[in-house]
Amino acid sequence: MDTTASVDLGHIESTLQPRLGSHAAVVCCSALSGDVDHLTPDERATVACALIQRQREFASGRMAARAAMRRLGVPTSSVPSNLDRSPRWPEGLVGSISHCRTACVAVVAQSGHWSSVGIDLEPDTGLASELWSAICTPQELQKVSRMPEHDRCRWVLRVFCAKEAYYKWVYPHIRSMLDFQDVNIDMDASLEDGVFRVNPLAPRARNATPDGLEGTLISRQGLVLSMMIH
Ligand SMILES: CC(C)(COP(=O)(O)OP(=O)(O)OC[C@H]1O[C@@H](n2cnc3c(N)ncnc32)[C@H](O)[C@@H]1OP(=O)(O)O)[C@@H](O)C(=O)NCCC(=O)NCCS
């Protein structure tokens, strides 16, 4: 089902923006709003060989990122991709981009105030139980086993979403891949909006992560969104 029309993207922005303060900006847009003609030449080169759907997704992320730059009051710039696919933010800025089939979100922040940002957006459909042991640590799985059965798939999706945001947050600090077993997410056994705490188990991630680092997790109209900024 295409829920684009029913997703209140403004509501997502107005929930997240107060948590960011004035040195960071969030913009959500429809995943269909990306216009490849608005990409800069180096951005366009990144997706030149990709399918049109992927080009549009990429373009919607860049449109959201530039809209966030405008909101921050900084000049809009190109955001090409590095070879590892991470976005290359212009001098003075850090940020993060996520898209799913219906929506796209970008957070851009001033690097003098924030070291990194991570954001992830997922449809709130839950994760099939066959995937739980790959995504969850034994500690997280124990929590799942104590939850009401009807909440489990959607709670594990929230763990997944939190780990993706943390991965994007930590990546610029460690420049290496993390496995889902390398990080423990500590959050209430509930589907309500709230915070999650990250407990990295891999030494390289632990060394790069402040104690008690927290992220925000919200769900709105069929989407789950996680965000870390520090
Ligand atoms: C990179 C990754 C997180 C992308 O997530 P996704 O659900 O496929 O897609 P999303 O739309 O949420 O995010 C994609 C965007 O993330 C950004 N991104 C890609 N790699 C990144 C990285 N290494 N660091 C930070 N941001 C990255 C890009 O902006 C990308 O969009 P773009 O290619 O259009 O620019 C995921 O595919 C991945 O490789 N994960 C590695 C394993 C992992 O997550 N481990 C978690 C352990 S804690």
GROMACS .gro file of C-alpha atoms and ligand atoms in nm:
model
  278
    1MET     CA    1   0.000   0.000   0.000
    2ASP     CA    2   0.136   0.339  -0.089
    3THR     CA    3   0.083   0.553   0.221
    4THR     CA    4   0.267   0.860   0.092
    5ALA     CA    5  -0.041   1.079   0.091
    6SER     CA    6  -0.141   0.988   0.445
    7VAL     CA    7   0.201   1.030   0.606
    8ASP     CA    8   0.213   1.356   0.798
    9LEU     CA    9   0.574   1.445   0.731
   10GLY     CA   10   0.538   1.787   0.893
   11HIS     CA   11   0.440   1.613   1.214
   12ILE     CA   12   0.763   1.410   1.210
   13GLU     CA   13   0.966   1.730   1.163
   14SER     CA   14   0.786   1.914   1.440
   15THR     CA   15   0.841   1.622   1.680
   16LEU     CA   16   1.213   1.596   1.605
   17GLN     CA   17   1.319   1.958   1.553
   18PRO     CA   18   1.284   2.064   1.921
   19ARG     CA   19   1.520   1.778   2.015
   20LEU     CA   20   1.784   1.916   1.777
   21GLY     CA   21   1.807   2.279   1.886
   22SER     CA   22   1.915   2.562   1.658
   23HIS     CA   23   2.242   2.413   1.528
   24ALA     CA   24   2.075   2.126   1.343
   25ALA     CA   25   1.774   2.095   1.114
   26VAL     CA   26   1.553   1.806   1.006
   27VAL     CA   27   1.356   1.785   0.683
   28CYS     CA   28   1.119   1.506   0.577
   29CYS     CA   29   0.985   1.475   0.226
   30SER     CA   30   0.805   1.227   0.010
   31ALA     CA   31   1.032   0.959  -0.135
   32LEU     CA   32   0.877   1.041  -0.472
   33SER     CA   33   0.981   1.406  -0.463
   34GLY     CA   34   1.338   1.345  -0.576
   35ASP     CA   35   1.421   1.505  -0.909
   36VAL     CA   36   1.739   1.375  -1.066
   37ASP     CA   37   1.767   1.699  -1.266
   38HIS     CA   38   1.829   1.884  -0.939
   39LEU     CA   39   2.137   1.680  -0.852
   40THR     CA   40   2.482   1.836  -0.887
   41PRO     CA   41   2.715   1.673  -1.143
   42ASP     CA   42   2.917   1.488  -0.878
   43GLU     CA   43   2.600   1.363  -0.707
   44ARG     CA   44   2.459   1.254  -1.041
   45ALA     CA   45   2.778   1.060  -1.113
   46THR     CA   46   2.717   0.858  -0.796
   47VAL     CA   47   2.390   0.713  -0.927
   48ALA     CA   48   2.450   0.739  -1.302
   49CYS     CA   49   2.431   0.361  -1.347
   50ALA     CA   50   2.153   0.299  -1.094
   51LEU     CA   51   1.791   0.213  -1.169
   52ILE     CA   52   1.556   0.512  -1.194
   53GLN     CA   53   1.388   0.422  -0.864
   54ARG     CA   54   1.725   0.437  -0.685
   55GLN     CA   55   1.814   0.764  -0.862
   56ARG     CA   56   1.490   0.915  -0.737
   57GLU     CA   57   1.547   0.788  -0.382
   58PHE     CA   58   1.900   0.932  -0.385
   59ALA     CA   59   1.772   1.262  -0.523
   60SER     CA   60   1.501   1.289  -0.257
   61GLY     CA   61   1.770   1.250   0.011
   62ARG     CA   62   1.978   1.529  -0.145
   63MET     CA   63   1.670   1.755  -0.178
   64ALA     CA   64   1.593   1.699   0.192
   65ALA     CA   65   1.957   1.764   0.287
   66ARG     CA   66   1.964   2.094   0.094
   67ALA     CA   67   1.632   2.199   0.244
   68ALA     CA   68   1.782   2.131   0.588
   69MET     CA   69   2.086   2.346   0.497
   70ARG     CA   70   1.852   2.630   0.401
   71ARG     CA   71   1.671   2.593   0.734
   72LEU     CA   72   2.006   2.611   0.912
   73GLY     CA   73   2.087   2.928   0.720
   74VAL     CA   74   2.401   2.789   0.556
   75PRO     CA   75   2.479   2.783   0.182
   76THR     CA   76   2.337   2.478   0.004
   77SER     CA   77   2.608   2.242  -0.118
   78SER     CA   78   2.660   1.920  -0.301
   79VAL     CA   79   2.660   1.597  -0.094
   80PRO     CA   80   2.827   1.331  -0.307
   81SER     CA   81   2.882   0.978  -0.175
   82ASN     CA   82   3.211   0.832  -0.061
   83LEU     CA   83   3.320   0.499  -0.206
   84ASP     CA   84   3.184   0.328   0.108
   85ARG     CA   85   2.844   0.492   0.028
   86SER     CA   86   2.853   0.726   0.328
   87PRO     CA   87   2.755   1.084   0.239
   88ARG     CA   88   3.039   1.338   0.203
   89TRP     CA   89   2.915   1.647   0.388
   90PRO     CA   90   3.057   1.990   0.305
   91GLU     CA   91   3.310   2.150   0.538
   92GLY     CA   92   3.145   2.264   0.861
   93LEU     CA   93   2.849   2.026   0.842
   94VAL     CA   94   2.765   1.672   0.950
   95GLY     CA   95   2.444   1.490   0.875
   96SER     CA   96   2.252   1.178   0.796
   97ILE     CA   97   1.999   1.060   0.539
   98SER     CA   98   1.746   0.777   0.538
   99HIS     CA   99   1.471   0.676   0.299
  100CYS     CA  100   1.205   0.411   0.277
  101ARG     CA  101   0.950   0.349   0.002
  102THR     CA  102   0.725   0.637   0.099
  103ALA     CA  103   0.937   0.894   0.280
  104CYS     CA  104   1.281   1.038   0.314
  105VAL     CA  105   1.447   1.226   0.599
  106ALA     CA  106   1.768   1.425   0.634
  107VAL     CA  107   1.927   1.587   0.938
  108VAL     CA  108   2.206   1.840   0.885
  109ALA     CA  109   2.402   1.987   1.174
  110GLN     CA  110   2.688   2.230   1.233
  111SER     CA  111   3.005   2.036   1.307
  112GLY     CA  112   3.119   2.297   1.559
  113HIS     CA  113   2.831   2.184   1.780
  114TRP     CA  114   2.776   1.820   1.689
  115SER     CA  115   3.030   1.548   1.602
  116SER     CA  116   2.793   1.328   1.403
  117VAL     CA  117   2.430   1.244   1.329
  118GLY     CA  118   2.258   0.915   1.256
  119ILE     CA  119   1.901   0.871   1.140
  120ASP     CA  120   1.696   0.577   1.019
  121LEU     CA  121   1.345   0.544   0.885
  122GLU     CA  122   1.157   0.215   0.850
  123PRO     CA  123   0.800   0.114   0.770
  124ASP     CA  124   0.647   0.000   1.101
  125THR     CA  125   0.568  -0.348   0.977
  126GLY     CA  126   0.774  -0.554   1.222
  127LEU     CA  127   1.058  -0.793   1.154
  128ALA     CA  128   0.997  -1.160   1.080
  129SER     CA  129   1.102  -1.390   1.365
  130GLU     CA  130   1.357  -1.569   1.141
  131LEU     CA  131   1.562  -1.247   1.150
  132TRP     CA  132   1.553  -1.181   1.523
  133SER     CA  133   1.865  -1.380   1.616
  134ALA     CA  134   2.067  -1.200   1.348
  135ILE     CA  135   1.955  -0.854   1.463
  136CYS     CA  136   1.932  -0.902   1.842
  137THR     CA  137   2.200  -0.984   2.095
  138PRO     CA  138   2.122  -1.260   2.349
  139GLN     CA  139   2.039  -0.989   2.603
  140GLU     CA  140   1.789  -0.825   2.364
  141LEU     CA  141   1.639  -1.166   2.280
  142GLN     CA  142   1.578  -1.231   2.649
  143LYS     CA  143   1.377  -0.910   2.664
  144VAL     CA  144   1.180  -1.014   2.355
  145SER     CA  145   1.089  -1.345   2.519
  146ARG     CA  146   0.929  -1.158   2.813
  147MET     CA  147   0.719  -0.929   2.590
  148PRO     CA  148   0.359  -0.985   2.479
  149GLU     CA  149   0.375  -1.191   2.161
  150HIS     CA  150   0.184  -0.939   1.951
  151ASP     CA  151   0.446  -0.667   2.019
  152ARG     CA  152   0.758  -0.870   1.947
  153CYS     CA  153   0.801  -0.820   1.569
  154ARG     CA  154   0.753  -0.446   1.598
  155TRP     CA  155   0.984  -0.413   1.900
  156VAL     CA  156   1.264  -0.597   1.717
  157LEU     CA  157   1.211  -0.359   1.425
  158ARG     CA  158   1.273  -0.073   1.670
  159VAL     CA  159   1.596  -0.241   1.784
  160PHE     CA  160   1.699  -0.272   1.418
  161CYS     CA  161   1.612   0.091   1.349
  162ALA     CA  162   1.806   0.207   1.659
  163LYS     CA  163   2.114   0.008   1.550
  164GLU     CA  164   2.102   0.154   1.199
  165ALA     CA  165   2.092   0.510   1.338
  166TYR     CA  166   2.378   0.431   1.577
  167TYR     CA  167   2.580   0.275   1.291
  168LYS     CA  168   2.540   0.591   1.084
  169TRP     CA  169   2.629   0.805   1.387
  170VAL     CA  170   2.944   0.608   1.474
  171TYR     CA  171   3.066   0.537   1.121
  172PRO     CA  172   3.245   0.872   1.067
  173HIS     CA  173   3.433   0.806   1.394
  174ILE     CA  174   3.542   0.448   1.320
  175ARG     CA  175   3.523   0.419   0.939
  176SER     CA  176   3.456   0.047   0.960
  177MET     CA  177   3.159  -0.188   0.947
  178LEU     CA  178   2.978  -0.306   1.259
  179ASP     CA  179   2.773  -0.619   1.299
  180PHE     CA  180   2.432  -0.616   1.467
  181GLN     CA  181   2.583  -0.830   1.746
  182ASP     CA  182   2.840  -0.555   1.817
  183VAL     CA  183   2.586  -0.329   1.986
  184ASN     CA  184   2.330  -0.376   2.259
  185ILE     CA  185   2.026  -0.148   2.261
  186ASP     CA  186   1.870  -0.071   2.596
  187MET     CA  187   1.513   0.058   2.573
  188ASP     CA  188   1.175  -0.001   2.733
  189ALA     CA  189   0.989  -0.312   2.627
  190SER     CA  190   0.720  -0.096   2.471
  191LEU     CA  191   0.623   0.039   2.131
  192GLU     CA  192   0.573   0.392   2.265
  193ASP     CA  193   0.791   0.687   2.158
  194GLY     CA  194   1.095   0.718   2.381
  195VAL     CA  195   1.471   0.706   2.409
  196PHE     CA  196   1.715   0.420   2.362
  197ARG     CA  197   2.063   0.385   2.505
  198VAL     CA  198   2.350   0.236   2.312
  199ASN     CA  199   2.592  -0.009   2.469
  200PRO     CA  200   2.860  -0.095   2.211
  201LEU     CA  201   3.021  -0.434   2.267
  202ALA     CA  202   3.293  -0.404   2.000
  203PRO     CA  203   3.598  -0.219   2.145
  204ARG     CA  204   3.641   0.013   1.843
  205ALA     CA  205   3.280   0.129   1.875
  206ARG     CA  206   3.301   0.153   2.255
  207ASN     CA  207   3.608   0.376   2.231
  208ALA     CA  208   3.423   0.614   1.999
  209THR     CA  209   3.097   0.630   2.196
  210PRO     CA  210   3.032   0.849   2.500
  211ASP     CA  211   2.894   0.667   2.805
  212GLY     CA  212   2.513   0.661   2.813
  213LEU     CA  213   2.473   0.791   2.457
  214GLU     CA  214   2.099   0.814   2.391
  215GLY     CA  215   1.890   0.824   2.079
  216THR     CA  216   1.528   0.914   2.008
  217LEU     CA  217   1.275   0.671   1.868
  218ILE     CA  218   0.933   0.777   1.745
  219SER     CA  219   0.660   0.619   1.537
  220ARG     CA  220   0.414   0.814   1.328
  221GLN     CA  221   0.158   0.691   1.078
  222GLY     CA  222   0.316   0.366   0.981
  223LEU     CA  223   0.680   0.477   1.006
  224VAL     CA  224   0.942   0.425   1.276
  225LEU     CA  225   1.221   0.678   1.297
  226SER     CA  226   1.535   0.667   1.512
  227MET     CA  227   1.780   0.953   1.556
  228MET     CA  228   2.114   0.998   1.732
  229ILE     CA  229   2.301   1.323   1.757
  230HIS     CA  230   2.599   1.403   1.975
  231LIG     C1  231   2.437   0.179   0.541
  231LIG     C2  232   2.307   0.125   0.591
  231LIG     C3  233   2.298   0.157   0.741
  231LIG     C4  234   2.195   0.190   0.510
  231LIG     O1  235   2.069   0.162   0.560
  231LIG     P1  236   1.942   0.128   0.466
  231LIG     O2  237   1.835   0.085   0.561
  231LIG     O3  238   1.982   0.039   0.356
  231LIG     O4  239   1.901   0.260   0.397
  231LIG     P2  240   1.869   0.404   0.455
  231LIG     O5  241   1.783   0.466   0.353
  231LIG     O6  242   1.822   0.404   0.594
  231LIG     O7  243   2.011   0.474   0.455
  231LIG     C5  244   2.081   0.490   0.337
  231LIG     C6  245   2.164   0.615   0.352
  231LIG     O8  246   2.256   0.599   0.459
  231LIG     C7  247   2.372   0.674   0.428
  231LIG     N1  248   2.486   0.587   0.449
  231LIG     C8  249   2.527   0.484   0.374
  231LIG     N2  250   2.636   0.427   0.428
  231LIG     C9  251   2.664   0.497   0.538
  231LIG    C10  252   2.766   0.487   0.636
  231LIG     N3  253   2.861   0.394   0.631
  231LIG     N4  254   2.767   0.577   0.737
  231LIG    C11  255   2.671   0.673   0.745
  231LIG     N5  256   2.572   0.687   0.653
  231LIG    C12  257   2.569   0.599   0.553
  231LIG    C13  258   2.360   0.723   0.285
  231LIG     O9  259   2.324   0.858   0.286
  231LIG    C14  260   2.248   0.638   0.231
  231LIG    O10  261   2.165   0.702   0.136
  231LIG     P3  262   2.219   0.744  -0.009
  231LIG    O11  263   2.297   0.627  -0.059
  231LIG    O12  264   2.096   0.772  -0.087
  231LIG    O13  265   2.307   0.864   0.017
  231LIG    C15  266   2.294  -0.028   0.576
  231LIG    O14  267   2.262  -0.063   0.449
  231LIG    C16  268   2.418  -0.099   0.614
  231LIG    O15  269   2.507  -0.120   0.533
  231LIG     N6  270   2.430  -0.138   0.737
  231LIG    C17  271   2.550  -0.200   0.788
  231LIG    C18  272   2.523  -0.290   0.897
  231LIG    C19  273   2.457  -0.225   1.011
  231LIG    O16  274   2.365  -0.151   1.000
  231LIG     N7  275   2.502  -0.258   1.127
  231LIG    C20  276   2.440  -0.205   1.243
  231LIG    C21  277   2.524  -0.250   1.352
  231LIG     S1  278   2.517  -0.143   1.484
   0.00000   0.00000   0.00000
